[in-house]
Short mmCIF file of N, CA, C and O in Angstrom, two decimals:
data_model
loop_
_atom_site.label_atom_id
_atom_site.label_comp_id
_atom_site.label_asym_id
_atom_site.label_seq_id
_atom_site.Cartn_x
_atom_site.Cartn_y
_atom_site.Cartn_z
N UNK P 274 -11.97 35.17 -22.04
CA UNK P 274 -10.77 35.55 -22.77
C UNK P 274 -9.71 35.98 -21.78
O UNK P 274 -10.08 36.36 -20.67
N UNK P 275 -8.07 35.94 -22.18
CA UNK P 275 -7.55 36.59 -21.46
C UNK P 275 -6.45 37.26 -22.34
O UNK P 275 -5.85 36.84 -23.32
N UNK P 276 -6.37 38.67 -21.53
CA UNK P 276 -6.05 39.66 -22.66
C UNK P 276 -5.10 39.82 -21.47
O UNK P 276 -5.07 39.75 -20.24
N UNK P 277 -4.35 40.08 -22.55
CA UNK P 277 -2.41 40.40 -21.84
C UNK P 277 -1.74 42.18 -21.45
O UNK P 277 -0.67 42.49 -20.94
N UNK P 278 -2.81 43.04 -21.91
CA UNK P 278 -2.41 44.34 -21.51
C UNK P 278 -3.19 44.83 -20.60
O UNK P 278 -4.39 44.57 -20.69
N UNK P 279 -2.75 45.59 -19.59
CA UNK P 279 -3.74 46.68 -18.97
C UNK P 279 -4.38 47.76 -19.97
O UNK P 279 -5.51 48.18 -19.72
N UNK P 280 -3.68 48.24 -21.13
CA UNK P 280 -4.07 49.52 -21.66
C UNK P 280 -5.01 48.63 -23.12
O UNK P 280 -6.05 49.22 -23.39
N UNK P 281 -4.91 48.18 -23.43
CA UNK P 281 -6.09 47.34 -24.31
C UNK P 281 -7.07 46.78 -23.59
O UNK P 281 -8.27 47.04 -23.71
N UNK P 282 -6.30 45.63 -22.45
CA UNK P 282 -7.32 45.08 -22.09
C UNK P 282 -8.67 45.07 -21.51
O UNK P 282 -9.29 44.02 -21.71
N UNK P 283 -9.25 45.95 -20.86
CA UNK P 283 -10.32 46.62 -20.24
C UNK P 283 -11.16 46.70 -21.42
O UNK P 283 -12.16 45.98 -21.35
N UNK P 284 -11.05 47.26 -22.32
CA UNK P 284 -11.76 47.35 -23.62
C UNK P 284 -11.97 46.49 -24.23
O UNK P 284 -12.85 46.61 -25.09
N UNK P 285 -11.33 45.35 -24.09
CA UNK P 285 -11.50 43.93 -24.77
C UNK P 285 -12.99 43.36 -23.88
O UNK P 285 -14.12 42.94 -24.12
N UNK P 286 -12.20 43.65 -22.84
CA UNK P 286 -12.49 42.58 -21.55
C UNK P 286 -14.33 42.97 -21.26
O UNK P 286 -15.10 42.39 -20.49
N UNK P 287 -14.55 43.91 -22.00
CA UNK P 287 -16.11 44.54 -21.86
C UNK P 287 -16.66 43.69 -22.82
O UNK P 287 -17.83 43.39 -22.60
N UNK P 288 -15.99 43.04 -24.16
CA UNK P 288 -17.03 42.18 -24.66
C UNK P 288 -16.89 40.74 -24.66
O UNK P 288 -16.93 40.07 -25.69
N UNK P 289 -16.68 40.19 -23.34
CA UNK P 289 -16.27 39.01 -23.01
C UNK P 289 -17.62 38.29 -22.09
O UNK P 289 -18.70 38.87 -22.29
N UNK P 290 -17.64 37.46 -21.42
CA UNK P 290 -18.38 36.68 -20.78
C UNK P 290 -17.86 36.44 -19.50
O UNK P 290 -18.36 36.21 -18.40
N UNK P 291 -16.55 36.55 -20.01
CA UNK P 291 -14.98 36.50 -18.39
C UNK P 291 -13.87 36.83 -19.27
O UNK P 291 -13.42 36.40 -20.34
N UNK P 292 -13.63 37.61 -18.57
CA UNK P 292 -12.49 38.28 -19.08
C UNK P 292 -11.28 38.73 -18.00
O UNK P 292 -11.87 39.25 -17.06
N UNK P 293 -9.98 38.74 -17.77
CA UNK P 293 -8.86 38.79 -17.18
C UNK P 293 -7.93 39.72 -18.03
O UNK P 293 -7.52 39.30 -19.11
N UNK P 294 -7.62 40.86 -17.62
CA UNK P 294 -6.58 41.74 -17.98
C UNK P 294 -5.48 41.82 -16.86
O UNK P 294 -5.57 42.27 -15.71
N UNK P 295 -4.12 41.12 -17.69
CA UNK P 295 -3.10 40.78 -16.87
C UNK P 295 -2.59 42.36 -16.56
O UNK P 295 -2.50 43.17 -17.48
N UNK P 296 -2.25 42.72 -15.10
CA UNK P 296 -1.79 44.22 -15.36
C UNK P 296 -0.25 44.16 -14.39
O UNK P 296 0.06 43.07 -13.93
N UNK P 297 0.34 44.93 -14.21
CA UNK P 297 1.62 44.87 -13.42
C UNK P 297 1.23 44.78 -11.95
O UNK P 297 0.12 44.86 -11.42
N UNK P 298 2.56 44.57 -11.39
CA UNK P 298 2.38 44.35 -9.67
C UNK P 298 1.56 43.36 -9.23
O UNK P 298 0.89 43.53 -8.21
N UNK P 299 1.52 42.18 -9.96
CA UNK P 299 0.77 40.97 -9.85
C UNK P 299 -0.88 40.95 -9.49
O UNK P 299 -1.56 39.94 -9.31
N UNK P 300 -1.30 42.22 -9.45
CA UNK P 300 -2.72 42.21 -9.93
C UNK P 300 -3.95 42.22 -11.18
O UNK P 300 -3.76 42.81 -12.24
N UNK P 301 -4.58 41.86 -11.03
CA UNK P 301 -5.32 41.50 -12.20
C UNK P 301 -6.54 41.60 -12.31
O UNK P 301 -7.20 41.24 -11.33
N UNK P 302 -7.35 42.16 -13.65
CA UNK P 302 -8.62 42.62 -13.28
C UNK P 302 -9.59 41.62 -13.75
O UNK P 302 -9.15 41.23 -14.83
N UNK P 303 -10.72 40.97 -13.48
CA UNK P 303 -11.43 40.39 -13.43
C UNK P 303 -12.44 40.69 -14.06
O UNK P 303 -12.65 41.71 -13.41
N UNK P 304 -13.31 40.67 -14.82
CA UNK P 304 -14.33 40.91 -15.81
C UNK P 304 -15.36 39.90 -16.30
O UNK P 304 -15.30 38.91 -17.03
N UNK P 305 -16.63 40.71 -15.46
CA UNK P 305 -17.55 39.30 -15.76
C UNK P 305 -19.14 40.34 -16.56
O UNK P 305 -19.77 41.33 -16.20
N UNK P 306 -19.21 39.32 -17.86
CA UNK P 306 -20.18 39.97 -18.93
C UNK P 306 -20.15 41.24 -19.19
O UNK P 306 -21.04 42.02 -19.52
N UNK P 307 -19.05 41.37 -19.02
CA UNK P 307 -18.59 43.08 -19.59
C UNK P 307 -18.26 43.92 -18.75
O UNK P 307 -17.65 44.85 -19.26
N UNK P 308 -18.49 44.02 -17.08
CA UNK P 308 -18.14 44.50 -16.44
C UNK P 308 -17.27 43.97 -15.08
O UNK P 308 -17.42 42.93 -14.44
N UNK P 309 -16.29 45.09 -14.89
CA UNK P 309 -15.14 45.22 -13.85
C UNK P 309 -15.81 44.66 -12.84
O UNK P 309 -16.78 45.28 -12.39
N UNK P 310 -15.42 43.34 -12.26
CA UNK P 310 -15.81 42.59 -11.21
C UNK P 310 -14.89 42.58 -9.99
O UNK P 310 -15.41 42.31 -8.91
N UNK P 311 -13.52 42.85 -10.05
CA UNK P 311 -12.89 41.89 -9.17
C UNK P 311 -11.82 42.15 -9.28
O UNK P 311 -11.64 42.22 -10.50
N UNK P 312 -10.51 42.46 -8.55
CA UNK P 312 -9.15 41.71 -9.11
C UNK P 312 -8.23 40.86 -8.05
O UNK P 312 -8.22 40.97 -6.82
N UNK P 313 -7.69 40.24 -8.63
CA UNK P 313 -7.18 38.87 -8.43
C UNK P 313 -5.42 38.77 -8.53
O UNK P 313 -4.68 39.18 -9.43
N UNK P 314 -5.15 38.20 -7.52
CA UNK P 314 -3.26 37.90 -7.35
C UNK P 314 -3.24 36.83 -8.16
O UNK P 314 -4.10 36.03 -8.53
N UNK P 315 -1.56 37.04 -8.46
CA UNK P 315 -1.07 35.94 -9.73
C UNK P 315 -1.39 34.82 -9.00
O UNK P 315 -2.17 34.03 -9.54
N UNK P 316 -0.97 34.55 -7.85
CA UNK P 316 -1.43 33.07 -7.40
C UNK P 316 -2.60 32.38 -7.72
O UNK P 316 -2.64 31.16 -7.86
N UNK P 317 -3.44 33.05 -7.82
CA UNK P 317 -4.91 32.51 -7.64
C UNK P 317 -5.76 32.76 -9.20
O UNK P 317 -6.99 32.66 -9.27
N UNK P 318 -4.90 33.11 -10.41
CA UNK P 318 -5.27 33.34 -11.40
C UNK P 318 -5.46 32.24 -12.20
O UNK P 318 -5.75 32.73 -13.29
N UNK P 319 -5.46 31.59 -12.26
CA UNK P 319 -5.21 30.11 -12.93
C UNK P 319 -6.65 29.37 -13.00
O UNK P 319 -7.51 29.17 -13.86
N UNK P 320 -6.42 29.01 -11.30
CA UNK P 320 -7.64 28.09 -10.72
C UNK P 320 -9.08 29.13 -10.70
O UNK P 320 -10.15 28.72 -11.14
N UNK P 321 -8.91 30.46 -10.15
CA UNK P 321 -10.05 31.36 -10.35
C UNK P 321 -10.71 31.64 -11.43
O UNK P 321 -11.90 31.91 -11.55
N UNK P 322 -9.55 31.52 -12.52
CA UNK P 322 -10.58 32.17 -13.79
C UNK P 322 -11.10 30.44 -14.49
O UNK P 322 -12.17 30.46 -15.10
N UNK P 323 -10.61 29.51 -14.43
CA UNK P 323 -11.12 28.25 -14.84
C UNK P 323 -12.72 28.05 -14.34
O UNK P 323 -13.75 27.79 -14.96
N UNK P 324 -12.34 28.38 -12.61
CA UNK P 324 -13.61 28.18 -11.48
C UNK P 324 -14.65 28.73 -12.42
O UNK P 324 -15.62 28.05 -12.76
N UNK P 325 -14.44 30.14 -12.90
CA UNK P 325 -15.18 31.37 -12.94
C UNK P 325 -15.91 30.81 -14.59
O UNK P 325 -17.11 30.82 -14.86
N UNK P 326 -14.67 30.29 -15.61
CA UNK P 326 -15.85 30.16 -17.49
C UNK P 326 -16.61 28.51 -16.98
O UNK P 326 -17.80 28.39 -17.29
N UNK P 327 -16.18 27.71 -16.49
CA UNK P 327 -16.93 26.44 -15.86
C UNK P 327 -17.91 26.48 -15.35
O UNK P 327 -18.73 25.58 -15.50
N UNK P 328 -18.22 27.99 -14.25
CA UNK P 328 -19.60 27.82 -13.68
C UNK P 328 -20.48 28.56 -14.96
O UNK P 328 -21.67 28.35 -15.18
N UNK P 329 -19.65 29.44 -15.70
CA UNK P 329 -20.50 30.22 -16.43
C UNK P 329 -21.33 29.31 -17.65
O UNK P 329 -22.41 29.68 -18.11
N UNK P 330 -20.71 28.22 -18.03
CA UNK P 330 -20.96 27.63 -19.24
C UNK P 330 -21.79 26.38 -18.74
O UNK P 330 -22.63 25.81 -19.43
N UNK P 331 -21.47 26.04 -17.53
CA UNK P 331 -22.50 25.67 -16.60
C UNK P 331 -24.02 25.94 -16.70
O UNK P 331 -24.73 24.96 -16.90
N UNK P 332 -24.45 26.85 -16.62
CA UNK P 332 -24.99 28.11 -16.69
C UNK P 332 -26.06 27.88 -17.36
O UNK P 332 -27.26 27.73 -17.15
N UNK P 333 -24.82 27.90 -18.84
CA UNK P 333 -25.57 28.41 -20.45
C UNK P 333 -25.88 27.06 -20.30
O UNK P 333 -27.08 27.21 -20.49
N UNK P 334 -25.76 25.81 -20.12
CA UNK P 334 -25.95 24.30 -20.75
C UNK P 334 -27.35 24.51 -19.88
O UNK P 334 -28.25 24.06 -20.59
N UNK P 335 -27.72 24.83 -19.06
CA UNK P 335 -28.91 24.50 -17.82
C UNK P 335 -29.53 25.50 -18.41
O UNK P 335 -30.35 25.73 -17.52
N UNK P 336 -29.78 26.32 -19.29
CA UNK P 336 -30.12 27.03 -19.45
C UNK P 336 -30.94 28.30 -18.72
O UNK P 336 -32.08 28.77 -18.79
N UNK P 337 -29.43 28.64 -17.81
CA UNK P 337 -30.16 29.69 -16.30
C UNK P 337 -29.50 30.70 -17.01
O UNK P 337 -29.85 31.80 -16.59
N UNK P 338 -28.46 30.79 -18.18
CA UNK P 338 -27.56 32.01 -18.62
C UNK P 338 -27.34 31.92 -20.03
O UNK P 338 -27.46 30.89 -20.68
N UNK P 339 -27.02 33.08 -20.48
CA UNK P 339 -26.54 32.99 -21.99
C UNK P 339 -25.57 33.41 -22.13
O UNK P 339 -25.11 34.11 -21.22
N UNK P 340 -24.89 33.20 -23.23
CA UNK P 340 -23.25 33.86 -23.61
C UNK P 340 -23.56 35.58 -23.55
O UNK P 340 -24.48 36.24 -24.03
N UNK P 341 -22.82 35.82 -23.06
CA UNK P 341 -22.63 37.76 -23.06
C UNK P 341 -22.28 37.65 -24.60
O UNK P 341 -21.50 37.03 -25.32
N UNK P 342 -23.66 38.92 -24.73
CA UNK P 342 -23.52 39.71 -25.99
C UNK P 342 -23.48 41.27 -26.06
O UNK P 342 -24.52 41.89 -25.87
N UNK P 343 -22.52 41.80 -26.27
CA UNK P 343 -21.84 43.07 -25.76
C UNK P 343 -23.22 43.69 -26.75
O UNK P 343 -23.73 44.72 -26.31
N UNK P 344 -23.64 43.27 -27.67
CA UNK P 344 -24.25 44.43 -28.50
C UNK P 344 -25.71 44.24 -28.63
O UNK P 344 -26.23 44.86 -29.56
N UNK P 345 -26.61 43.38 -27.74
CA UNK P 345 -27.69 43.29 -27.15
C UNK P 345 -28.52 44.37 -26.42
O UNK P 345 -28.21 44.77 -25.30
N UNK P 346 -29.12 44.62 -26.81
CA UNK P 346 -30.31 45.66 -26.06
C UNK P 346 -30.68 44.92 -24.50
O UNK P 346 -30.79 45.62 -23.49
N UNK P 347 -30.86 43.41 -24.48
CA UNK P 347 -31.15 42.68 -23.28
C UNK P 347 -31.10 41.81 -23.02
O UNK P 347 -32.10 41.30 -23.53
N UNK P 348 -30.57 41.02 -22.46
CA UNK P 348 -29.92 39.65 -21.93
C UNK P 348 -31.06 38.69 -21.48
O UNK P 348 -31.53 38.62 -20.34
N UNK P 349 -31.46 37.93 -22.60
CA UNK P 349 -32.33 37.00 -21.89
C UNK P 349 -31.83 35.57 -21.49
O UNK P 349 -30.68 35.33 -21.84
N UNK P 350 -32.53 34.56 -20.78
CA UNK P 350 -31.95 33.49 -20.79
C UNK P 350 -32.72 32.59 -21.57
O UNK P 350 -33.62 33.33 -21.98
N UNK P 351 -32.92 31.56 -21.99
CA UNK P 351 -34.07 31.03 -22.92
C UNK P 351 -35.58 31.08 -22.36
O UNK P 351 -36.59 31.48 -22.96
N UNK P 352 -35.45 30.49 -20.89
CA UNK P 352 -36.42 30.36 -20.57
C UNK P 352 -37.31 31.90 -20.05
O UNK P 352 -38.42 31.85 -19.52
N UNK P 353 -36.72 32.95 -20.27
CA UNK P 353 -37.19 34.39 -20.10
C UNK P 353 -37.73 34.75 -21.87
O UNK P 353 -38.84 35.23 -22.11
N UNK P 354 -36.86 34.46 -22.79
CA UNK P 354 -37.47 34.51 -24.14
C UNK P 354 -38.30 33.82 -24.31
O UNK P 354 -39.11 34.21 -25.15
N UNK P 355 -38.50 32.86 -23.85
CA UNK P 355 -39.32 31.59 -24.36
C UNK P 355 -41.18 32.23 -23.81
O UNK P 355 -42.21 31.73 -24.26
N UNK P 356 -41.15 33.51 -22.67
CA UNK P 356 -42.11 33.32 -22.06
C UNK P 356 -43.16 35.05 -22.88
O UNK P 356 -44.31 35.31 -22.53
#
C-alpha cells in the first residue's frame, strides 16, 4: 500500500505486506509486514517499492511466504502448515 501521510501512515503501514508512508523533506518510510524497515529518497521510490511487492508476491506464488496478516498469532508459509 501506499499511504500519503506521515501522521496516519505508520499505522496503516503496520497492516500491510509493504507499505510506504510519504513524509516531508523527501524522505520516506518503508514498511515491510508491519514493521519499520527502511527509509527511502523520492528518487528511488518508484522503482524500490515495485522491486520490493514483486519480490514479495514472488514469494507467496513459490510458496516460501504468505500475505502479512496483521491479526495472526503466526505467520506460516504453506509448506510450515502443511508439516
Amino acid at each position: 500500500s501506499v499511504l500519503g501521510c506521515v501522521v496516519n501512515g505508520p499505522g496503516e503501514a503496520r497492516e500491510t505486506d509493504v507499505g510506504l508512508t510519504c513524509g516531508g523533506n523527501g524522505k520516506h518510510m518503508v514498511y515491510l509486514s508491519g514493521v519499520k524497515a527502511h527509509t527511502i529518497e523520492d528518487e528511488d521510490t518508484l522503482d524500490h517499492n515495485v522491486r520490493l511487492v514483486e519480490e514479495k508476491a514472488a514469494k507467496i506464488e513459490a510458496g516460501d511466504a504468505v500475505a502479512f496478516d496483521p491479526h495472526a498469532q503466526e505467520q506460516k508459509t504453506p509448506a510450515e502448515a502443511a508439516e
